[in-house]
PDB file of C-alpha atoms in Angstrom:
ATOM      1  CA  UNK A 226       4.942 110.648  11.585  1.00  0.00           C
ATOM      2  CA  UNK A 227       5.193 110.453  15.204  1.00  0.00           C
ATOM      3  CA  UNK A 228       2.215 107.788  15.124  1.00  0.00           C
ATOM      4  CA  UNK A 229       4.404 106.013  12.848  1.00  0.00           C
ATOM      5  CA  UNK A 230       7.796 106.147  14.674  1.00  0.00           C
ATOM      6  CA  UNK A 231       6.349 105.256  17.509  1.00  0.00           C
ATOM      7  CA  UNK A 232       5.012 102.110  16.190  1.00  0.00           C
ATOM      8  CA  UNK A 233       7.020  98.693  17.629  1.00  0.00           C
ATOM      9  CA  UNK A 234       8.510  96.925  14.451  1.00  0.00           C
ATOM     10  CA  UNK A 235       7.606  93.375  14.812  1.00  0.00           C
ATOM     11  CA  UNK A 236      10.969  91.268  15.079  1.00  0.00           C
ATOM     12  CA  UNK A 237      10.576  87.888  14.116  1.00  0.00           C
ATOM     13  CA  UNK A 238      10.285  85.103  16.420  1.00  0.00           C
ATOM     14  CA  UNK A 239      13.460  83.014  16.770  1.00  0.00           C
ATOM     15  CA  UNK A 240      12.402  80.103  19.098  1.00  0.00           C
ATOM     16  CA  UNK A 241       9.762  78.987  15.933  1.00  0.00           C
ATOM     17  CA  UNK A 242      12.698  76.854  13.483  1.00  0.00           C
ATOM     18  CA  UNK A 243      13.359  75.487  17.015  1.00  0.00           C
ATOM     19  CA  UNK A 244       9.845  74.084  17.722  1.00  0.00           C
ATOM     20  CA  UNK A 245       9.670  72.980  13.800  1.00  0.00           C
ATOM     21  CA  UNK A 246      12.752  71.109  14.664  1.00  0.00           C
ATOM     22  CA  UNK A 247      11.251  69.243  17.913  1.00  0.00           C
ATOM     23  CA  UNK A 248       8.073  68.747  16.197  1.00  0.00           C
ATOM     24  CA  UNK A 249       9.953  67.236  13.628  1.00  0.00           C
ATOM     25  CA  UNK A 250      12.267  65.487  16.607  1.00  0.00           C
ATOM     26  CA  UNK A 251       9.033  63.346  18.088  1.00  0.00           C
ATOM     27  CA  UNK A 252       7.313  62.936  14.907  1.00  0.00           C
ATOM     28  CA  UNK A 253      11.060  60.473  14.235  1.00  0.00           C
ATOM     29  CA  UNK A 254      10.691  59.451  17.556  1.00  0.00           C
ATOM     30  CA  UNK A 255       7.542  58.356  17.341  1.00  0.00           C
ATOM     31  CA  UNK A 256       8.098  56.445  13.863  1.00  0.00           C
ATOM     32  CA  UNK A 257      11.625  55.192  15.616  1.00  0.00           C
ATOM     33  CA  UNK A 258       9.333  53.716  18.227  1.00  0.00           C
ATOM     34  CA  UNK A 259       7.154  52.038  15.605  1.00  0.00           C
ATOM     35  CA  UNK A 260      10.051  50.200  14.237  1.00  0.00           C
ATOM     36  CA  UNK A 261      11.192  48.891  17.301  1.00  0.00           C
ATOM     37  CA  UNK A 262       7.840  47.263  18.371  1.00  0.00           C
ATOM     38  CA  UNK A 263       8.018  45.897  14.884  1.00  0.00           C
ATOM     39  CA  UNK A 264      11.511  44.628  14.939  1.00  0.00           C
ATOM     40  CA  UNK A 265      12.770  43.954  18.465  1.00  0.00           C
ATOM     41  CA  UNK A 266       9.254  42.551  19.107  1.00  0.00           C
ATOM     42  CA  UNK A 267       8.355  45.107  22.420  1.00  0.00           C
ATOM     43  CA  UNK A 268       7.426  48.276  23.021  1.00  0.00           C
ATOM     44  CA  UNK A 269      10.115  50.922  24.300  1.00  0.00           C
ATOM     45  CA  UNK A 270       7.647  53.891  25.481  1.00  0.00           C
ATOM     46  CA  UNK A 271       5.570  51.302  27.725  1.00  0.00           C
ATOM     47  CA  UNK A 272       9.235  49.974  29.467  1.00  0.00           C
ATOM     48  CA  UNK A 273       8.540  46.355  28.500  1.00  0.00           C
ATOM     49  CA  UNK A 274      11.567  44.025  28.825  1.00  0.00           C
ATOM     50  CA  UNK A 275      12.856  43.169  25.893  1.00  0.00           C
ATOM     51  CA  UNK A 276      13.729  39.701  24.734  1.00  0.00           C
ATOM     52  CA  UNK A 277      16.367  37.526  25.847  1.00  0.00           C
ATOM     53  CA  UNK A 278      18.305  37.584  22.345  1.00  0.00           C
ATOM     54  CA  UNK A 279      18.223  41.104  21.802  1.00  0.00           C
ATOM     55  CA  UNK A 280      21.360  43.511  21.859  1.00  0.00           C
ATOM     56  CA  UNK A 281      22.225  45.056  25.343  1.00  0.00           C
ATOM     57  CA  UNK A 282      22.959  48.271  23.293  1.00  0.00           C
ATOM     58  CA  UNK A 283      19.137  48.126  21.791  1.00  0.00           C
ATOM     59  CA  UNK A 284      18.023  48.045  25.224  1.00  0.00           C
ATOM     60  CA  UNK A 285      19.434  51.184  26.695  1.00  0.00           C
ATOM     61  CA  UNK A 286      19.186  52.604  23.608  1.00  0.00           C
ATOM     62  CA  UNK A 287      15.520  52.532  23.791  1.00  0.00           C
ATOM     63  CA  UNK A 288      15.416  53.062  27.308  1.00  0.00           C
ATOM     64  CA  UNK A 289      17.232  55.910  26.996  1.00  0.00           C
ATOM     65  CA  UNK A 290      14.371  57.616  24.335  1.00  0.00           C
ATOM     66  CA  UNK A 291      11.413  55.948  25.943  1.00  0.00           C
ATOM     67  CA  UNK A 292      12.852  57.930  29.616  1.00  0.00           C
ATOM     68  CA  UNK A 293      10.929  61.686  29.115  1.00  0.00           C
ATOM     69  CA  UNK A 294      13.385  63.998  28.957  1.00  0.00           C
ATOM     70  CA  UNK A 295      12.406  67.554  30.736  1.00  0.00           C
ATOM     71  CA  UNK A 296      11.130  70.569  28.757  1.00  0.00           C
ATOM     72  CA  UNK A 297      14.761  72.826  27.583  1.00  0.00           C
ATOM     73  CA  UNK A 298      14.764  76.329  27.997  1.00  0.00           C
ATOM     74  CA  UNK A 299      14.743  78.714  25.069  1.00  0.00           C
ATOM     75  CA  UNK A 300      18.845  79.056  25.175  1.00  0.00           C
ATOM     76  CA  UNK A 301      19.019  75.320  25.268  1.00  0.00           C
ATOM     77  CA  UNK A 302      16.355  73.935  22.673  1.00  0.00           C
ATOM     78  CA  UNK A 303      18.839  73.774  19.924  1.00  0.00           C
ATOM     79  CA  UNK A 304      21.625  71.501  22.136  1.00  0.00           C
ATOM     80  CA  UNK A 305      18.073  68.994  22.749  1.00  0.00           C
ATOM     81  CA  UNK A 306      17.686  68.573  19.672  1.00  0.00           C
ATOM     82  CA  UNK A 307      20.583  67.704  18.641  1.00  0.00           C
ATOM     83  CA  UNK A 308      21.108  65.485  21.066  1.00  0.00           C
ATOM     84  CA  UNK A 309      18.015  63.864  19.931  1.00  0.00           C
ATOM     85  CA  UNK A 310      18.891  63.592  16.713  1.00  0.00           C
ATOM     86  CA  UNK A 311      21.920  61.868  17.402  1.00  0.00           C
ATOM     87  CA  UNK A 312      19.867  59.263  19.691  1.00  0.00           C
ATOM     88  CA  UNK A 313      17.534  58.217  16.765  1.00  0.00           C
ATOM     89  CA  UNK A 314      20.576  58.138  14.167  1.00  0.00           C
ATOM     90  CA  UNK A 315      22.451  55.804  16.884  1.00  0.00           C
ATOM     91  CA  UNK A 316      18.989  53.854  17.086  1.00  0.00           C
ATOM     92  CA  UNK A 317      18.729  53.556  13.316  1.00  0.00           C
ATOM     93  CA  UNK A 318      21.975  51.095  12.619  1.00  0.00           C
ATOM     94  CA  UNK A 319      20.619  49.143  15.519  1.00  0.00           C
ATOM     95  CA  UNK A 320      17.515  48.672  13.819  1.00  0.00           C
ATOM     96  CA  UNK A 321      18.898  48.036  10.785  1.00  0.00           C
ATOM     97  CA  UNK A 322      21.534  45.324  11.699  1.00  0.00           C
ATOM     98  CA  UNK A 323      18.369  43.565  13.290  1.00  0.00           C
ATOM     99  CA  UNK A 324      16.316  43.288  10.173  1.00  0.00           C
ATOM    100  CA  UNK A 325      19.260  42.275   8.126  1.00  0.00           C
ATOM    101  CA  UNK A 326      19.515  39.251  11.039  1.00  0.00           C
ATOM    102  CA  UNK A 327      15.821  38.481  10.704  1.00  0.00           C
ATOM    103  CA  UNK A 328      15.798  38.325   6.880  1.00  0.00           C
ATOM    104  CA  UNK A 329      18.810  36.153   7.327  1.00  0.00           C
ATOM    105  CA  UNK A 330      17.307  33.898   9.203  1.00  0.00           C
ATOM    106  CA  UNK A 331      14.166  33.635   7.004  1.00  0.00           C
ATOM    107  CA  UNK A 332      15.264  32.669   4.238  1.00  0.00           C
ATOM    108  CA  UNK A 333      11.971  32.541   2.346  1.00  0.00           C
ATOM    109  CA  UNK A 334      11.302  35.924   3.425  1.00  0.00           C
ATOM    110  CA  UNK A 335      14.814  36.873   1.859  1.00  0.00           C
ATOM    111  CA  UNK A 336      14.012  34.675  -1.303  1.00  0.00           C
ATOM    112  CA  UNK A 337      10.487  36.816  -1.112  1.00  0.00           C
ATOM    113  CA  UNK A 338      12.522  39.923  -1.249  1.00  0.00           C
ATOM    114  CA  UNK A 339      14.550  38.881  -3.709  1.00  0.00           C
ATOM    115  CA  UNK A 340      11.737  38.358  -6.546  1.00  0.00           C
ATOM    116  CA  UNK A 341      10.315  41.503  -5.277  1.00  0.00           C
ATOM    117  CA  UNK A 342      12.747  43.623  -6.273  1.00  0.00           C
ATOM    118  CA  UNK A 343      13.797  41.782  -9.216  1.00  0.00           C
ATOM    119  CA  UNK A 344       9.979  42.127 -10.642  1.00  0.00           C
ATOM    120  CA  UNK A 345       9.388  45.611  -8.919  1.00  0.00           C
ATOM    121  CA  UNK A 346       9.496  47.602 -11.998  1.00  0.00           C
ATOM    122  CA  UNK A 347       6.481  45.207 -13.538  1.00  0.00           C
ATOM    123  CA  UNK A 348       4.793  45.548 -10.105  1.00  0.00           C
ATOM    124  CA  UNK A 349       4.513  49.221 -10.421  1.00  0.00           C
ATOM    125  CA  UNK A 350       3.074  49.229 -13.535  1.00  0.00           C
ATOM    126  CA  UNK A 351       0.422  46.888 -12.719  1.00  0.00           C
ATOM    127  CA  UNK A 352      -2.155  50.433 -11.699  1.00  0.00           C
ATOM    128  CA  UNK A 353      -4.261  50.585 -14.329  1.00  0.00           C
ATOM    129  CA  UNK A 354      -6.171  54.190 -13.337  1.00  0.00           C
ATOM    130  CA  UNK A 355      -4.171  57.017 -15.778  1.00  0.00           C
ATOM    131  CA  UNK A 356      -2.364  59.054 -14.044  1.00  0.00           C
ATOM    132  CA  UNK A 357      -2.756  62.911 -13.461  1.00  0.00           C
ATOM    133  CA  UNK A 358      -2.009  65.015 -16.216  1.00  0.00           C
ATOM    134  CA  UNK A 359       0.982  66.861 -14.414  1.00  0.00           C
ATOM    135  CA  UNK A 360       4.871  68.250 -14.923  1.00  0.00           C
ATOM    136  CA  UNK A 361       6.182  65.712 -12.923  1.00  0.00           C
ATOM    137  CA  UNK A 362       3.823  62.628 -14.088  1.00  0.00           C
ATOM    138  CA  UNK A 363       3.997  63.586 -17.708  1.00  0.00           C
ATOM    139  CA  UNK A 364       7.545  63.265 -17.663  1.00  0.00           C
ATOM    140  CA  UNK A 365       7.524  60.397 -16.204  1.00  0.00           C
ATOM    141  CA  UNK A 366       9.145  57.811 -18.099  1.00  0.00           C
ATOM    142  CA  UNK A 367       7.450  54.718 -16.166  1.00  0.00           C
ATOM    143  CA  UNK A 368       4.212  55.848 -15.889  1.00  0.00           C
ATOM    144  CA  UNK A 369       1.666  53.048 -13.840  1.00  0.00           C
ATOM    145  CA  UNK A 370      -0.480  52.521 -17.140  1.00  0.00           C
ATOM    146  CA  UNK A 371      -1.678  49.539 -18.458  1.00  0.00           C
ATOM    147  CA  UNK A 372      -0.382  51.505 -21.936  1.00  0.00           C
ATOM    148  CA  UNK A 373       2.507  51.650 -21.216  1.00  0.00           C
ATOM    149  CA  UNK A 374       3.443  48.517 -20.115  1.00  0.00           C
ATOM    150  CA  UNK A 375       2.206  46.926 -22.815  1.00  0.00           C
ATOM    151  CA  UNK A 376       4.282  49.016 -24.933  1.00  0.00           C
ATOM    152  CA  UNK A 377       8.214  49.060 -23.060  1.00  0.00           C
ATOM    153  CA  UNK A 378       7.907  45.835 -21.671  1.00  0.00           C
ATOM    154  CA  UNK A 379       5.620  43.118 -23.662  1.00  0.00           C
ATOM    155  CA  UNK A 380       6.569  44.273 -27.462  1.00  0.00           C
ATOM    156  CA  UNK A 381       4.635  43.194 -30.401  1.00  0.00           C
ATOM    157  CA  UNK A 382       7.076  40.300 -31.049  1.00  0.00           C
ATOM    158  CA  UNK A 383       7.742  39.394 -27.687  1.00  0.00           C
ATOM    159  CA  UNK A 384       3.561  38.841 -27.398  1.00  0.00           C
ATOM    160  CA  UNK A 385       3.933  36.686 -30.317  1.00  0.00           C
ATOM    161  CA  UNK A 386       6.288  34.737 -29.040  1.00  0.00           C
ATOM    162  CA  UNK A 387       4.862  33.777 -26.266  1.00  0.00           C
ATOM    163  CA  UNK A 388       1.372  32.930 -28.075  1.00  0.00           C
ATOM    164  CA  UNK A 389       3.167  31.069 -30.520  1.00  0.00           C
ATOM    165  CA  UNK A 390       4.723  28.829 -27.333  1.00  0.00           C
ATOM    166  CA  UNK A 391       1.704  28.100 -25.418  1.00  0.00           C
ATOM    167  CA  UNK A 392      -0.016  27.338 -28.852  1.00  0.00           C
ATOM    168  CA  UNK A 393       0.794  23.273 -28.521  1.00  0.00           C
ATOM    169  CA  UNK A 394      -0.343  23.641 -24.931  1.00  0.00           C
ATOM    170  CA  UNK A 395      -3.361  25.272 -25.368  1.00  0.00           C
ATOM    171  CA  UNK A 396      -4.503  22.689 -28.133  1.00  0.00           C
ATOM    172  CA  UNK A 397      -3.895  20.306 -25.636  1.00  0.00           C
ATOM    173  CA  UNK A 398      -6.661  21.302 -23.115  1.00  0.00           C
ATOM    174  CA  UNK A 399      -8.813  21.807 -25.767  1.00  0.00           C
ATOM    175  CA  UNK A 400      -8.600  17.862 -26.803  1.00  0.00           C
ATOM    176  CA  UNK A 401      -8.795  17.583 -22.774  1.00  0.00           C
ATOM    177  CA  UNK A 402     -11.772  19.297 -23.014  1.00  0.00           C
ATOM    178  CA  UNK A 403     -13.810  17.878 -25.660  1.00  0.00           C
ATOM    179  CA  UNK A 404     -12.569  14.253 -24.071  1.00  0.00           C
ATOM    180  CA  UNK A 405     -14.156  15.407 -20.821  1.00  0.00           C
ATOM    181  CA  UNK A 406     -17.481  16.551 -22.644  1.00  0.00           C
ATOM    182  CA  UNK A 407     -17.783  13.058 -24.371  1.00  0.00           C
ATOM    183  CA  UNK A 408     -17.293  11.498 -21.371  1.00  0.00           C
ATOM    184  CA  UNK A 409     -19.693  13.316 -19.475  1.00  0.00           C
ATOM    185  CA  UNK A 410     -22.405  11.977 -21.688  1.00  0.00           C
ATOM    186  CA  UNK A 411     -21.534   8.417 -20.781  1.00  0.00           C
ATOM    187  CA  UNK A 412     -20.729   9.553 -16.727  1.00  0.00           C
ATOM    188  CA  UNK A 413     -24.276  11.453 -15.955  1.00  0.00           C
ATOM    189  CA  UNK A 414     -26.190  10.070 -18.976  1.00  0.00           C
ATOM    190  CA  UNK A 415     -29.875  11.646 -18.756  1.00  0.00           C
ATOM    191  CA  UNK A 416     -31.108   8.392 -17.240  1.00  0.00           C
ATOM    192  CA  UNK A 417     -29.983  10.017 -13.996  1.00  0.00           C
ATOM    193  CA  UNK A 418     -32.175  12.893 -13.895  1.00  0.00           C
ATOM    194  CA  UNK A 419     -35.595  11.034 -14.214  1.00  0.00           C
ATOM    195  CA  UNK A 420     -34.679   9.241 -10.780  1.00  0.00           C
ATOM    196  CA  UNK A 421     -36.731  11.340  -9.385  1.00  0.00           C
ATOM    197  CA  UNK A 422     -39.778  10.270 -11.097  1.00  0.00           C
ATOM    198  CA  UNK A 423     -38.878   6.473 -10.979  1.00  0.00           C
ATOM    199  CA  UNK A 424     -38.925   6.834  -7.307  1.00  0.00           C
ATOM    200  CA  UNK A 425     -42.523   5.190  -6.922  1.00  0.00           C
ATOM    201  CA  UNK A 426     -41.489   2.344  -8.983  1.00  0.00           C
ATOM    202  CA  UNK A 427     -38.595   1.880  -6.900  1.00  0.00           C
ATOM    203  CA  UNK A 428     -40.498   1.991  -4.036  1.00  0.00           C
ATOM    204  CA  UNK A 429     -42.681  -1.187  -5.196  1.00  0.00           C
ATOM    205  CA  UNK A 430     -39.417  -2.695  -6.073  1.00  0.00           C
ATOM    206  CA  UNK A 431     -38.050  -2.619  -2.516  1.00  0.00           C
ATOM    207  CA  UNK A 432     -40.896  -3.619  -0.918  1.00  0.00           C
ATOM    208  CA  UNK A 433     -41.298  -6.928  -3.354  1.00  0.00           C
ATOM    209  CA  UNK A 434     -37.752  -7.317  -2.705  1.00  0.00           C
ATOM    210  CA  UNK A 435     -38.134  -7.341   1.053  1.00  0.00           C
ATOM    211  CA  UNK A 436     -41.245  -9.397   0.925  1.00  0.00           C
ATOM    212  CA  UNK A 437     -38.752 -11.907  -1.397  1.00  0.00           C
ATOM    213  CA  UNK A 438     -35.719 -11.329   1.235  1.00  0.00           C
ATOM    214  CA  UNK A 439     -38.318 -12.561   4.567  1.00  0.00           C
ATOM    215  CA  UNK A 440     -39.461 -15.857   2.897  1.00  0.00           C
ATOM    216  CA  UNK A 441     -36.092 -16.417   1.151  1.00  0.00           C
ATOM    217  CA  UNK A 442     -35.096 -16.238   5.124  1.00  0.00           C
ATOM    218  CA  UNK A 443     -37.826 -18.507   6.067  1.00  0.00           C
ATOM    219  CA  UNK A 444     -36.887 -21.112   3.908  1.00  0.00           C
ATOM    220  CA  UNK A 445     -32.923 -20.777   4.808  1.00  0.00           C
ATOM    221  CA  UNK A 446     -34.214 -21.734   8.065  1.00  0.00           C
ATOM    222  CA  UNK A 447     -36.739 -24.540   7.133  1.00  0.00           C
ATOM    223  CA  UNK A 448     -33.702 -26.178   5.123  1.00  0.00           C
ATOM    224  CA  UNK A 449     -31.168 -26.148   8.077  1.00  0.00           C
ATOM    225  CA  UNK A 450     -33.806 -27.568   9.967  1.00  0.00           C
ATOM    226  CA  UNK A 451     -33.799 -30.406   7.715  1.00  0.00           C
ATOM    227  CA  UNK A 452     -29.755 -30.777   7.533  1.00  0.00           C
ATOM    228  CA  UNK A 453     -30.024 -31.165  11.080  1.00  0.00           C
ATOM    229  CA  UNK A 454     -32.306 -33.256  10.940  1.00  0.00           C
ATOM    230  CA  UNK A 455     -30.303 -35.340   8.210  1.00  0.00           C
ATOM    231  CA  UNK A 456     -27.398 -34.970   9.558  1.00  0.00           C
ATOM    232  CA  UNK A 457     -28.257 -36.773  13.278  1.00  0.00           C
ATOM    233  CA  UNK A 458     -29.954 -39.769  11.081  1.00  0.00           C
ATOM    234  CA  UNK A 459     -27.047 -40.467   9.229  1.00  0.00           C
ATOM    235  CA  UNK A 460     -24.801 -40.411  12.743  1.00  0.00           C
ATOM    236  CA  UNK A 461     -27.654 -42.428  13.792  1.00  0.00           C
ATOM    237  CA  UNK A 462     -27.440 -44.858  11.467  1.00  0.00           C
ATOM    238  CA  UNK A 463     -23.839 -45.099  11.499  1.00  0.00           C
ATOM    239  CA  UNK A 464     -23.577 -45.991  15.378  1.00  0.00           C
ATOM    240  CA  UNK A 465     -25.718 -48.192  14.750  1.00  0.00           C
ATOM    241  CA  UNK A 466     -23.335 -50.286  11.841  1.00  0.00           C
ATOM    242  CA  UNK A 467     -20.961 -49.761  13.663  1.00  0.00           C
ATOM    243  CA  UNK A 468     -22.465 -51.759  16.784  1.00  0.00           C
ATOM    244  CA  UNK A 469     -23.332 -54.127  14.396  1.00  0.00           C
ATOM    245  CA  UNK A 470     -20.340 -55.044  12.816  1.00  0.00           C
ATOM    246  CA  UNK A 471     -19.074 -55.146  16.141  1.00  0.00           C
ATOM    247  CA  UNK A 472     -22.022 -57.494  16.970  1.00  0.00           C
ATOM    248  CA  UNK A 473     -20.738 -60.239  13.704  1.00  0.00           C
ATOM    249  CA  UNK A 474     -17.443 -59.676  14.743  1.00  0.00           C
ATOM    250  CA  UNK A 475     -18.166 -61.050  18.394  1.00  0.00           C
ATOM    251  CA  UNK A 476     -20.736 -63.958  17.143  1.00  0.00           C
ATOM    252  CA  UNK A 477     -17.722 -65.225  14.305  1.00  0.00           C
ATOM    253  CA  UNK A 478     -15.148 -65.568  16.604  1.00  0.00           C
ATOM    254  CA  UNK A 479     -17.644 -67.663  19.380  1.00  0.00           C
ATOM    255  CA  UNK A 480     -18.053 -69.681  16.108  1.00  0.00           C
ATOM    256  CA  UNK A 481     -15.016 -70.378  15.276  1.00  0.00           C
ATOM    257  CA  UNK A 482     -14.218 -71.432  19.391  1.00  0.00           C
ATOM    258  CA  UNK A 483     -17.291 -73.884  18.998  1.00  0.00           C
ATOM    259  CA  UNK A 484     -15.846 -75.615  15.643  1.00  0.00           C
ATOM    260  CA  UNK A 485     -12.363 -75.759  17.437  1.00  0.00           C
ATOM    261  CA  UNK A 486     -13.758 -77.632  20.344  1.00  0.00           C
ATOM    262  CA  UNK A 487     -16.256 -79.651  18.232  1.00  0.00           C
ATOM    263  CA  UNK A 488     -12.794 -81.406  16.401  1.00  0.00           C
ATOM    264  CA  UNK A 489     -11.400 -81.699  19.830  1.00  0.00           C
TER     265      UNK A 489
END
């Protein structure tokens, strides 16, 4: 009994909700941080300037959480964290006034948004591993099975009305289809593969044709050679009528002076 009296009775201790709350403190700090390098496009803990558009009150905001802040005492750990608290819920509007500005001005990262959440219920069926056989899962009504999208959102009728539209359109590529095979006959007809083996034959070809192309050449040549040659006889030839004529043109008019003076 005395053993037993004696005994200390273990009180519990009352500074341990206050480190749960300060754990809890910089673990929102730290994801408040996160958000800010995301959003304000810096990094508060590291003291980089910020950008030139961004809110003076998102400055010393951050500034004011990235500054360490010394280690309370036991009386005052509850008044710290408090006070911390009511920096990241000041932080948080900040944050969220910037993202609405930045989806703003993006609007195909607003338009992006929008189809998201207007298709997000499809989206999260789209898992096709079954879920775990649980309380909360089983009662569930979206579940993310294959199963059961098929059966809330594409209904027996609905799937048959949508076969029986793309029916014209699928007929369609078939003709498309059997137009292309034809015509692939006629595009790479099986001629084309034995080029391979006519090769050698083509070979003598060319080198007949070449042969054919040098004296073809040769004779080009030989018959402007002989152009030429024509060509400077006939201008030959033509100087020379052309002195003549000049020649009878000279010797009728002395005749005519001789007559002239011979009836004189």
């Amino acid at each position: 009994m005395a053993a037993l009296q004696s005994t200390p009775q273990q009180t519990p201790d009352a500074s341990q909700p206050q480190a749960n709350g300060a754990v809890t403190v910089a673990a929102l700090e730290q994801r408040m941080r996160q958000l800010e390098r995301r959003l304000l496009a810096r990094n508060p803990a590291t003291g980089v300037a910020p950008l030139a558009d961004e809110a003076p009150e998102v400055a010393a905001l951050a500034l004011a959480a990235a500054a360490p802040a010394a280690a309370p005492a036991d009386a005052d750990a509850t008044d710290a964290t408090t006070s911390a608290v009511y920096t990241l819920l000041e932080r948080v509007p900040v944050l969220q006034d910037r993202m609405r500005d930045q989806v703003a001005h993006r609007q195909a990262l607003s338009d992006a948004l929008e189809k998201y959440a207007a298709c997000r219920s499809y989206l999260a069926l789209s898992d096709t591993s079954p879920p775990a056989e649980t309380s909360e899962t089983s009662s569930a009504p979206n579940a993310s099975t294959t199963a059961v999208f098929e059966r809330n959102a594409l209904t027996v009728d609905a799937k048959a009305h949508l076969l029986a539209e793309v029916a014209p359109e699928w007929l369609r590529t078939q003709a498309l289809l059997e137009e292309a095979r034809e015509a692939q006959t006629a595009l790479n007809p099986p001629e084309f593969q034995q080029v391979q083996s006519l090769a050698p034959r083509l070979e003598a070809v060319s080198a007949v044709s070449a042969a054919q192309d040098k004296r073809a050449e040769a004779a080009n040549g030989k018959l402007d050679a002989l152009l030429a040659e024509y060509n400077d006889t006939v201008q030959t030839l033509s100087q020379l009528f052309i002195h003549w004529d000049r020649l009878l043109e000279d010797l009728d008019a002395r005749v005519r002076v001789a007559e002239r003076r011979a009836q004189v």
